[in-house]
Coordinates of C-alpha atoms in Angstrom, one line a residue:
M1 CA 0.8 72.6 -14.3
S2 CA 3.5 73.2 -17.0
L3 CA 3.3 76.1 -19.5
H4 CA 2.7 73.7 -22.3
A5 CA -0.2 72.0 -20.5
A6 CA -1.7 75.4 -19.7
L7 CA -1.4 76.7 -23.3
R8 CA -2.9 73.5 -24.6
G9 CA -5.8 73.6 -22.1
N10 CA -6.6 77.2 -23.1
A11 CA -6.5 76.3 -26.8
Q12 CA -8.8 73.4 -26.2
T13 CA -11.3 75.6 -24.3
L14 CA -11.2 78.1 -27.2
F15 CA -11.8 75.4 -29.8
E16 CA -14.6 73.9 -27.8
H17 CA -16.4 77.2 -27.5
I18 CA -16.1 78.0 -31.2
E19 CA -17.2 74.5 -32.2
N20 CA -20.3 74.6 -29.9
L21 CA -21.2 78.0 -31.5
L22 CA -20.8 76.6 -35.0
D23 CA -22.9 73.6 -34.1
A24 CA -25.8 75.9 -33.5
S25 CA -25.6 77.1 -37.1
F26 CA -24.4 74.0 -39.0
G27 CA -24.9 71.0 -36.8
G28 CA -22.2 68.5 -35.9
A29 CA -22.3 66.8 -39.3
D30 CA -21.6 70.0 -41.2
N31 CA -19.5 71.9 -38.6
P32 CA -16.2 72.6 -40.5
L33 CA -14.1 72.6 -37.3
R34 CA -15.2 69.0 -36.6
H35 CA -14.2 67.8 -40.1
L36 CA -11.0 69.7 -40.9
G37 CA -9.2 66.6 -42.2
A38 CA -12.1 65.8 -44.6
L39 CA -12.2 69.4 -45.8
G40 CA -8.5 69.3 -46.4
L41 CA -8.8 66.3 -48.6
Y42 CA -11.7 67.9 -50.4
F43 CA -9.6 71.0 -51.2
L44 CA -6.8 68.8 -52.4
W45 CA -9.1 67.1 -54.9
I46 CA -10.2 70.5 -56.2
L47 CA -6.6 71.4 -56.6
V48 CA -5.8 68.2 -58.5
A49 CA -8.9 68.6 -60.8
T50 CA -8.3 72.2 -61.6
G51 CA -4.6 71.7 -61.9
L52 CA -5.0 69.0 -64.5
Y53 CA -6.9 71.4 -66.8
L54 CA -4.4 74.3 -66.2
Y55 CA -1.5 71.9 -67.1
T56 CA -3.1 71.1 -70.5
V57 CA -3.1 74.7 -71.6
L58 CA 0.3 75.7 -70.1
D59 CA 3.2 76.6 -72.4
T60 CA 6.4 76.0 -70.6
S61 CA 8.6 78.3 -72.8
I62 CA 9.9 81.5 -71.3
E63 CA 7.8 83.6 -73.8
G64 CA 4.7 81.4 -73.6
V65 CA 4.3 80.6 -69.9
Y66 CA 3.0 84.0 -68.9
N67 CA 0.8 84.4 -71.9
S68 CA -0.7 81.0 -71.6
I69 CA -1.7 81.6 -68.0
G70 CA -3.0 85.1 -68.8
Y71 CA -5.1 83.7 -71.7
L72 CA -7.2 81.9 -69.2
S73 CA -8.1 85.0 -67.3
R74 CA -8.6 87.2 -70.3
E75 CA -10.1 85.1 -73.1
Q76 CA -11.4 82.0 -71.3
W77 CA -12.6 83.6 -68.0
Y78 CA -15.9 81.5 -68.1
L79 CA -13.9 78.2 -67.7
G80 CA -10.2 78.5 -67.5
G81 CA -10.3 81.7 -65.5
I82 CA -12.7 80.3 -63.0
L83 CA -10.7 77.1 -62.7
R84 CA -7.5 79.1 -62.2
S85 CA -9.2 81.1 -59.4
L86 CA -10.6 77.9 -57.9
H87 CA -7.0 76.5 -57.9
R88 CA -5.7 79.6 -56.1
Y89 CA -8.4 79.8 -53.5
A90 CA -8.5 76.1 -52.9
S91 CA -4.7 76.2 -52.2
N92 CA -5.3 78.9 -49.6
A93 CA -8.1 77.0 -48.0
F94 CA -6.0 73.8 -47.9
V95 CA -3.2 75.6 -46.0
L96 CA -5.7 77.2 -43.7
V97 CA -7.5 73.9 -42.7
M98 CA -4.1 72.2 -42.5
A99 CA -3.0 74.7 -39.9
L100 CA -6.3 74.6 -38.0
H101 CA -6.2 70.8 -38.0
L102 CA -2.7 70.8 -36.6
L103 CA -3.6 73.2 -33.9
R104 CA -6.8 71.4 -33.0
E105 CA -5.2 68.0 -32.7
W106 CA -2.5 69.6 -30.5
A107 CA -5.0 71.4 -28.4
F108 CA -7.0 68.2 -27.7
G109 CA -3.8 66.2 -26.9
R110 CA -4.1 63.9 -29.9
Y111 CA -0.5 63.5 -30.8
Y112 CA 1.0 60.8 -28.6
G113 CA 0.3 57.2 -27.6
F114 CA -1.8 55.4 -30.2
R115 CA -2.0 58.6 -32.3
L116 CA 1.8 59.0 -32.5
Y117 CA 2.0 57.4 -36.0
S118 CA -0.7 59.8 -37.5
W119 CA 1.0 62.8 -35.9
V120 CA 4.5 62.0 -37.1
T121 CA 3.4 61.1 -40.6
G122 CA 1.5 64.4 -40.8
V123 CA 4.4 66.7 -40.1
P124 CA 6.2 66.2 -43.5
L125 CA 2.9 67.1 -45.3
I126 CA 3.4 70.7 -44.2
W127 CA 6.7 70.8 -46.1
F128 CA 5.1 69.2 -49.2
A129 CA 2.2 71.7 -49.2
Y130 CA 4.4 74.8 -48.9
I131 CA 7.0 73.6 -51.5
S132 CA 4.2 73.0 -53.9
G133 CA 2.4 76.2 -53.1
I134 CA 5.4 78.5 -53.5
G135 CA 6.4 76.7 -56.7
G136 CA 2.9 77.2 -58.0
Y137 CA 3.4 81.0 -57.8
W138 CA 6.6 80.8 -59.8
I139 CA 4.9 79.1 -62.7
V140 CA 2.8 82.2 -63.5
W141 CA 6.2 84.0 -64.0
D142 CA 4.9 87.5 -63.3
R143 CA 6.4 90.1 -61.0
L144 CA 5.2 88.3 -57.9
A145 CA 6.7 85.0 -59.2
Q146 CA 10.0 86.9 -59.9
F147 CA 10.0 88.3 -56.4
S148 CA 9.2 84.9 -54.8
A149 CA 11.9 83.1 -56.9
I150 CA 14.6 85.6 -55.9
A151 CA 13.6 85.7 -52.3
S152 CA 13.3 81.8 -52.1
T153 CA 16.7 81.2 -53.7
E154 CA 18.4 83.8 -51.5
L155 CA 16.9 81.9 -48.5
L156 CA 18.2 78.6 -49.9
D157 CA 21.6 80.0 -50.6
W158 CA 22.1 80.4 -46.8
L159 CA 22.1 76.6 -46.6
P160 CA 25.2 74.8 -47.7
I161 CA 23.5 73.1 -50.6
F162 CA 24.7 74.6 -53.8
S163 CA 28.3 75.1 -54.9
T164 CA 27.4 78.5 -56.5
P165 CA 24.6 80.8 -55.3
A166 CA 21.3 79.8 -56.8
V167 CA 20.1 83.4 -56.9
R168 CA 22.5 84.0 -59.8
N169 CA 19.9 82.3 -62.0
F170 CA 17.7 85.3 -61.7
L171 CA 20.1 88.2 -62.0
A172 CA 19.8 88.7 -65.8
P173 CA 17.1 88.3 -68.5
D174 CA 19.1 85.5 -70.2
S175 CA 20.0 83.6 -67.1
I176 CA 17.1 81.2 -67.2
S177 CA 15.9 78.9 -70.0
D178 CA 12.8 76.9 -71.0
R179 CA 14.2 74.0 -69.0
F180 CA 13.7 76.0 -65.8
F181 CA 9.9 75.8 -66.2
T182 CA 10.0 72.2 -67.2
V183 CA 11.7 71.4 -63.9
L184 CA 9.4 73.7 -62.1
I185 CA 6.3 71.9 -63.5
F186 CA 7.8 68.6 -62.5
I187 CA 8.3 69.7 -58.9
H188 CA 4.9 71.3 -58.8
I189 CA 3.3 68.0 -59.9
A190 CA 5.6 65.7 -57.8
M191 CA 4.9 67.5 -54.5
P192 CA 1.1 66.9 -54.6
L193 CA 1.8 63.3 -55.5
M194 CA 4.0 63.1 -52.5
L195 CA 1.3 64.8 -50.5
I196 CA -1.3 62.3 -51.6
L197 CA 1.0 59.4 -50.7
G198 CA 1.8 61.0 -47.3
L199 CA -1.9 61.5 -46.6
W200 CA -2.5 57.8 -47.3
A201 CA 0.2 57.0 -44.7
H202 CA -1.3 59.6 -42.4
V203 CA -4.7 57.8 -42.2
N204 CA -3.4 54.3 -42.8
R205 CA -4.1 53.2 -39.2
I206 CA -7.5 54.7 -38.9
S207 CA -10.7 52.9 -39.9
R208 CA -13.6 54.5 -41.7
V209 CA -11.8 57.6 -42.6
D210 CA -13.9 60.7 -43.6
Y211 CA -12.4 61.1 -47.0
L212 CA -14.9 63.8 -47.8
P213 CA -17.1 66.1 -45.7
S214 CA -20.9 66.0 -45.9
R215 CA -22.6 66.8 -49.2
R216 CA -24.0 70.0 -47.8
A217 CA -20.6 71.1 -46.5
M218 CA -19.0 70.3 -49.9
L219 CA -21.7 72.2 -51.8
A220 CA -21.5 75.2 -49.5
T221 CA -17.7 75.2 -49.8
L222 CA -17.8 74.9 -53.6
I223 CA -20.3 77.7 -53.9
S224 CA -18.1 80.0 -51.6
L225 CA -15.1 79.3 -53.7
L226 CA -17.0 79.9 -57.0
A227 CA -18.3 83.2 -55.5
L228 CA -14.7 84.3 -54.7
A229 CA -13.6 83.2 -58.2
L230 CA -16.2 85.4 -59.8
I231 CA -16.0 88.4 -57.5
I232 CA -12.2 88.5 -57.0
P233 CA -10.7 86.4 -59.9
A234 CA -7.1 85.4 -59.7
Q235 CA -5.0 87.8 -61.9
S236 CA -1.4 87.9 -62.9
Q237 CA 0.8 90.9 -62.2
A238 CA 2.9 92.4 -64.9
P239 CA 5.3 89.9 -66.6
A240 CA 8.5 89.1 -64.9
D241 CA 11.5 91.3 -65.9
L242 CA 14.8 90.3 -64.5
S243 CA 16.3 93.7 -65.4
L244 CA 13.9 95.3 -62.8
V245 CA 13.4 94.9 -59.1
P246 CA 9.8 94.1 -58.2
A247 CA 8.2 96.5 -55.7
E248 CA 4.9 97.0 -53.9
L249 CA 3.5 93.6 -54.8
P250 CA 0.3 92.1 -53.2
L251 CA 1.4 89.0 -51.3
N252 CA -0.5 85.9 -50.5
W253 CA -0.1 85.7 -46.8
F254 CA -1.3 82.1 -46.6
I255 CA 1.6 80.7 -48.6
L256 CA 4.2 83.5 -49.2
F257 CA 4.4 84.9 -45.7
I258 CA 8.0 83.5 -45.4
H259 CA 9.3 86.2 -47.7
P260 CA 8.4 89.3 -45.6
L261 CA 9.4 87.3 -42.5
T262 CA 12.9 86.9 -44.1
D263 CA 13.0 90.6 -44.9
I264 CA 12.3 91.7 -41.3
T265 CA 14.6 89.1 -39.7
S266 CA 17.3 87.2 -41.6
P267 CA 17.7 83.8 -43.4
A268 CA 19.4 82.4 -40.3
A269 CA 16.4 83.4 -38.2
V270 CA 13.9 82.0 -40.6
W271 CA 15.7 78.6 -41.0
S272 CA 16.1 78.4 -37.3
L273 CA 12.4 79.0 -36.9
V274 CA 11.4 76.5 -39.6
F275 CA 13.7 73.7 -38.5
G276 CA 12.9 74.4 -34.9
I277 CA 9.2 74.1 -35.4
T278 CA 9.6 71.0 -37.4
I279 CA 11.8 69.3 -34.8
L280 CA 9.4 70.4 -32.0
L281 CA 6.5 68.9 -33.9
F282 CA 8.4 65.6 -34.3
A283 CA 9.4 65.7 -30.6
L284 CA 6.0 66.5 -29.1
P285 CA 4.8 62.9 -28.9
F286 CA 7.9 61.9 -27.0
L287 CA 7.7 64.5 -24.3
P288 CA 6.3 63.5 -20.9
H289 CA 2.5 62.9 -21.0
P290 CA -0.2 61.6 -18.7
Q291 CA 0.2 57.8 -18.2
L292 CA -1.5 55.9 -20.9
Q293 CA -4.5 53.8 -19.9
P294 CA -4.4 49.9 -20.0
I295 CA -5.4 48.5 -23.4
A296 CA -8.2 46.1 -24.1
V297 CA -7.8 42.5 -22.9
V298 CA -9.1 39.4 -24.7
D299 CA -10.4 36.4 -22.7
A300 CA -9.8 33.4 -24.9
A301 CA -12.4 31.2 -23.2
N302 CA -15.2 33.8 -23.8
C303 CA -14.2 35.1 -27.2
N304 CA -16.4 33.4 -29.9
G305 CA -14.6 35.0 -32.9
C306 CA -17.7 37.0 -34.0
S307 CA -15.4 39.9 -35.3
R308 CA -17.7 42.6 -34.0
C309 CA -14.9 44.3 -32.0
H310 CA -12.7 44.1 -35.1
A311 CA -15.5 45.8 -37.2
D312 CA -16.1 48.6 -34.6
C313 CA -12.6 49.5 -33.6
P314 CA -11.9 53.1 -34.8
Y315 CA -8.2 52.6 -35.0
E316 CA -7.9 49.0 -36.5
A317 CA -6.3 47.9 -33.2
V318 CA -8.3 44.6 -33.2
T319 CA -7.5 41.9 -35.7
M320 CA -8.8 38.3 -35.9
A321 CA -6.5 35.3 -35.7
L322 CA -7.0 31.5 -35.3
H323 CA -8.2 30.5 -31.9
P324 CA -5.6 28.6 -29.9
Y325 CA -8.1 26.4 -28.1
K326 CA -11.1 26.2 -30.5
P327 CA -10.1 24.7 -33.9
G328 CA -11.9 26.4 -36.8
H329 CA -12.7 29.4 -34.7
K330 CA -11.2 32.9 -34.5
I331 CA -10.1 35.0 -31.7
A332 CA -9.6 38.8 -31.3
V333 CA -6.0 40.1 -31.0
V334 CA -5.3 43.6 -29.7
D335 CA -2.3 45.6 -31.0
P336 CA -1.0 47.6 -28.0
D337 CA 0.5 50.3 -30.2
L338 CA -2.9 51.0 -31.8
C339 CA -5.3 50.5 -29.0
A340 CA -7.0 53.8 -27.8
S341 CA -8.2 52.2 -24.5
C342 CA -11.7 53.5 -25.4
G343 CA -13.7 50.4 -24.6
I344 CA -15.8 50.5 -27.8
C345 CA -14.8 46.9 -28.4
A346 CA -16.3 45.9 -25.0
G347 CA -19.6 47.5 -26.0
S348 CA -19.7 45.5 -29.2
C349 CA -19.0 42.1 -27.6
P350 CA -22.1 39.9 -27.4
S351 CA -20.9 38.4 -24.1
S352 CA -21.0 41.9 -22.4
T353 CA -24.5 41.4 -21.2
P354 CA -25.5 41.9 -17.5
F355 CA -28.2 39.2 -17.9
R356 CA -25.6 36.4 -17.8
S357 CA -25.9 34.4 -14.6
Q358 CA -22.2 34.3 -13.8
Q359 CA -21.3 35.7 -10.4
R360 CA -18.3 37.4 -12.0
L361 CA -19.1 38.6 -15.5
V362 CA -16.2 37.8 -17.8
T363 CA -16.5 39.0 -21.4
G364 CA -14.7 38.2 -24.6
I365 CA -12.9 41.5 -24.7
D366 CA -12.8 44.0 -21.8
M367 CA -11.1 47.1 -20.3
P368 CA -9.1 46.4 -17.2
Q369 CA -9.7 49.9 -15.8
Q370 CA -13.5 49.6 -16.1
P371 CA -14.6 46.0 -16.7
V372 CA -18.1 45.2 -17.7
D373 CA -18.5 43.2 -14.5
V374 CA -17.7 46.3 -12.4
M375 CA -20.2 48.3 -14.5
R376 CA -22.8 45.8 -13.6
Q377 CA -21.9 45.9 -9.9
Q378 CA -22.0 49.7 -9.9
L379 CA -25.3 49.8 -11.6
E380 CA -26.9 47.2 -9.2
A381 CA -25.4 49.0 -6.1
R382 CA -26.6 52.4 -7.1
L383 CA -30.0 51.1 -8.2
A384 CA -30.5 49.7 -4.7
T385 CA -30.2 53.3 -3.3
I386 CA -33.2 54.6 -5.2
G387 CA -36.5 53.1 -4.2
E388 CA -40.0 54.3 -4.7
Q389 CA -40.0 58.1 -4.6
P390 CA -42.5 59.7 -2.2
D391 CA -43.3 62.5 -4.6
G392 CA -43.8 60.1 -7.5
A393 CA -40.7 61.5 -9.3
A394 CA -39.4 59.4 -12.2
R395 CA -36.3 57.4 -11.5
L396 CA -33.5 57.7 -14.1
V397 CA -30.2 56.1 -15.0
V398 CA -27.8 58.4 -16.9
F399 CA -25.0 56.7 -18.8
G400 CA -22.3 59.2 -19.7
C401 CA -18.8 59.6 -21.1
D402 CA -15.6 60.7 -19.4
K403 CA -14.9 63.0 -22.4
G404 CA -18.3 64.6 -22.5
A405 CA -20.4 66.4 -19.9
D406 CA -19.9 65.4 -16.3
V407 CA -22.8 63.1 -15.5
Q408 CA -21.8 62.6 -11.8
R409 CA -23.2 66.1 -11.1
L410 CA -26.6 64.6 -11.9
A411 CA -26.5 61.9 -9.2
A412 CA -29.4 62.2 -6.8
T413 CA -31.8 60.2 -4.7
N414 CA -33.8 59.6 -7.9
T415 CA -31.0 59.5 -10.4
V416 CA -28.2 57.0 -11.0
A417 CA -25.2 58.4 -12.9
I418 CA -22.5 56.2 -14.4
S419 CA -19.7 57.6 -16.4
L420 CA -17.8 55.4 -19.0
I421 CA -14.5 55.7 -20.7
C422 CA -16.5 56.3 -23.9
T423 CA -20.3 56.0 -24.5
G424 CA -19.4 53.5 -27.2
M425 CA -18.5 50.9 -24.5
L426 CA -22.1 50.8 -23.2
P427 CA -23.7 47.4 -24.2
P428 CA -27.3 48.1 -25.1
S429 CA -28.4 45.2 -22.9
F430 CA -27.5 47.4 -19.9
I431 CA -30.3 49.7 -20.8
E432 CA -32.9 46.9 -20.7
Y433 CA -31.3 45.6 -17.5
A434 CA -31.7 48.9 -15.8
L435 CA -35.3 49.3 -16.9
R436 CA -36.1 45.8 -15.7
S437 CA -34.5 46.7 -12.3
G438 CA -37.2 49.3 -11.7
V439 CA -36.1 52.7 -13.2
D440 CA -38.5 54.7 -15.3
G441 CA -36.1 56.0 -17.9
I442 CA -32.6 55.9 -19.3
V443 CA -30.5 58.8 -20.6
V444 CA -27.5 58.1 -22.7
T445 CA -25.2 61.0 -23.3
G446 CA -21.9 61.5 -25.0
C447 CA -19.8 63.9 -27.2
R448 CA -21.3 66.2 -29.8
E449 CA -22.0 64.8 -33.2
G450 CA -18.8 64.6 -35.1
G451 CA -16.8 65.5 -32.0
C452 CA -16.3 62.0 -30.3
D453 CA -12.9 61.9 -28.8
F454 CA -12.5 58.4 -30.0
R455 CA -14.1 59.2 -33.4
L456 CA -16.9 56.6 -33.6
G457 CA -18.1 55.9 -30.0
M458 CA -21.3 58.0 -30.1
E459 CA -22.0 57.1 -33.7
W460 CA -22.0 53.3 -32.9
T461 CA -24.1 53.9 -29.8
Q462 CA -26.7 55.7 -31.9
E463 CA -26.8 52.9 -34.4
R464 CA -27.0 50.2 -31.7
L465 CA -29.9 51.9 -30.0
A466 CA -31.7 52.4 -33.4
H467 CA -31.4 48.7 -34.1
R468 CA -29.0 49.3 -37.0
R469 CA -25.9 47.8 -35.5
E470 CA -25.0 44.7 -33.5
P471 CA -25.4 44.3 -30.6
H472 CA -28.6 46.3 -30.8
L473 CA -31.2 47.2 -28.3
R474 CA -34.0 44.7 -28.3
N475 CA -37.2 45.9 -30.0
L476 CA -39.3 45.2 -26.9
V477 CA -37.6 48.1 -25.1
P478 CA -40.0 51.1 -25.6
Q479 CA -38.2 54.1 -27.2
D480 CA -40.2 56.6 -25.1
R481 CA -38.2 55.3 -22.0
L482 CA -34.9 56.2 -23.6
R483 CA -33.3 59.6 -24.4
L484 CA -30.1 60.2 -26.3
V485 CA -28.4 63.6 -25.6
H486 CA -25.3 65.1 -27.2
A487 CA -23.4 67.2 -24.7
S488 CA -19.7 68.2 -24.9
R489 CA -17.4 68.6 -21.9
R490 CA -18.6 72.2 -21.2
E491 CA -22.3 71.6 -21.7
G492 CA -23.3 70.3 -18.3
E493 CA -26.2 72.7 -18.1
K494 CA -27.5 71.6 -21.4
L495 CA -27.4 68.0 -20.2
A496 CA -29.1 68.8 -16.9
A497 CA -31.9 70.6 -18.7
A498 CA -32.4 67.7 -21.1
V499 CA -32.6 65.3 -18.2
D500 CA -35.1 67.5 -16.3
E501 CA -37.2 67.7 -19.5
F502 CA -37.1 64.0 -19.9
R503 CA -38.1 63.4 -16.3
T504 CA -41.0 65.7 -16.6
Q505 CA -42.2 63.9 -19.8
L506 CA -42.0 60.5 -18.0
E507 CA -43.8 61.8 -15.0
T508 CA -46.6 63.2 -17.2
Q509 CA -46.9 59.9 -18.9
M510 CA -47.1 58.1 -15.6
V511 CA -49.9 60.4 -14.4
T512 CA -52.0 60.4 -17.6
S513 CA -51.7 56.7 -18.0
K514 CA -52.7 56.2 -14.3
R515 CA -50.3 53.4 -14.0
P516 CA -48.3 52.8 -10.9
P517 CA -44.5 52.6 -11.3
A518 CA -44.6 48.8 -10.6
Y519 CA -46.8 48.2 -13.6
H520 CA -44.7 50.6 -15.7
R521 CA -41.7 48.4 -14.9
R522 CA -43.5 45.1 -15.8
T523 CA -44.1 46.3 -19.4
I524 CA -40.5 45.2 -20.1

């Protein structure tokens, strides 16, 4: 195993442990680590909303810029001061979740293959965020702004960009003019606009994007930011004075960390680090990776153009085109660059039913590495190995996910375990088929809520089993014979406990109803 793979594996394990702990307190829907992208967008909207108000009161003259910002904190603390503090803390939060989002996607290996486009378009957003953030500190034009401006221009002067050193603009009180702040405001507004445009490109190939976190998460986050704004309001330092050298200033380590890093190293070292990390991030998707899985395959003769696979694909890899053999009909078309090889489309196809009488089950869209026909063969072969249990134990079938808890450990003389690429590729008809074949209960398990490796697999499965999404589980299938369990990759014990509890429940029902298993099977 390479060093990179070992580091990534350890980081993934750490994230999984923390996420599982946070799930216990917040649940999957409100767990911040499972919705970092949505949280980042939420903080960006707070930045935009508060920034618009701050812009309306800003005086861009040298004499007025400091006083106009200070007025908000001194005279209008109840509105402008709070909005200024919200702007400050939301910017810190945005940088924090951006960094966590980057690390989490890297840790889970979500940066190559069909995710390459999202990863590559996300890298420039880091530059936009920091340019805007550093420039925002300059606008206040206090001692901290003066220090940052001098430190930043000294860093820029190391690059062969300007014919004369840019730091000369900050050597004397009369070296800058009102035009400086006009340009600064333009940059500070332009960068967020570029950031918003970049975010649109970043999620352009993803369907059903979480543009905002849950209402509870948004409310809790806003209350936390407001509490910080009231307890520790953002304040300006003393006004900038280019005749003095600022000293002993409190730094914002989220955004201005680059200045002390320059002090303890050198501009050459900092630029080498910055450009090196940027190049490495761009290069990561092109390094050697595990071989990509085959993409979904469409069978023209069995595709009826229903568009369910198109509607359910999490990455917009399936589009609809005119059918080559059936005039007036459509056919699914798979984009190989976008296909995640998750199989969710196979689970949505109405022809993916084991009740079809074909000797070889061919569906409208299928996965070559785990065809629906092979799933049916596996289910039938393993069902044949569990007959009537001498102790009256309930017989179960557990459908699991390769990305979730390992269901193969549950295989036993009274339990059939089948692992799928993603739980979302399970056609609901397989549940009814298994129950009709003689088992007493079905367990469907997959990733934690909000933690599906393919984004929507477990969500679509829940909706199909709850009769809210096509193809749905038929109403005649009793819900007490079915159990849905969320279990991540490291929660095998949790899954085993849930299966044992479900088995006990079924066995209790069989005893209290005094019905033999054969009768229990005929109810379906």
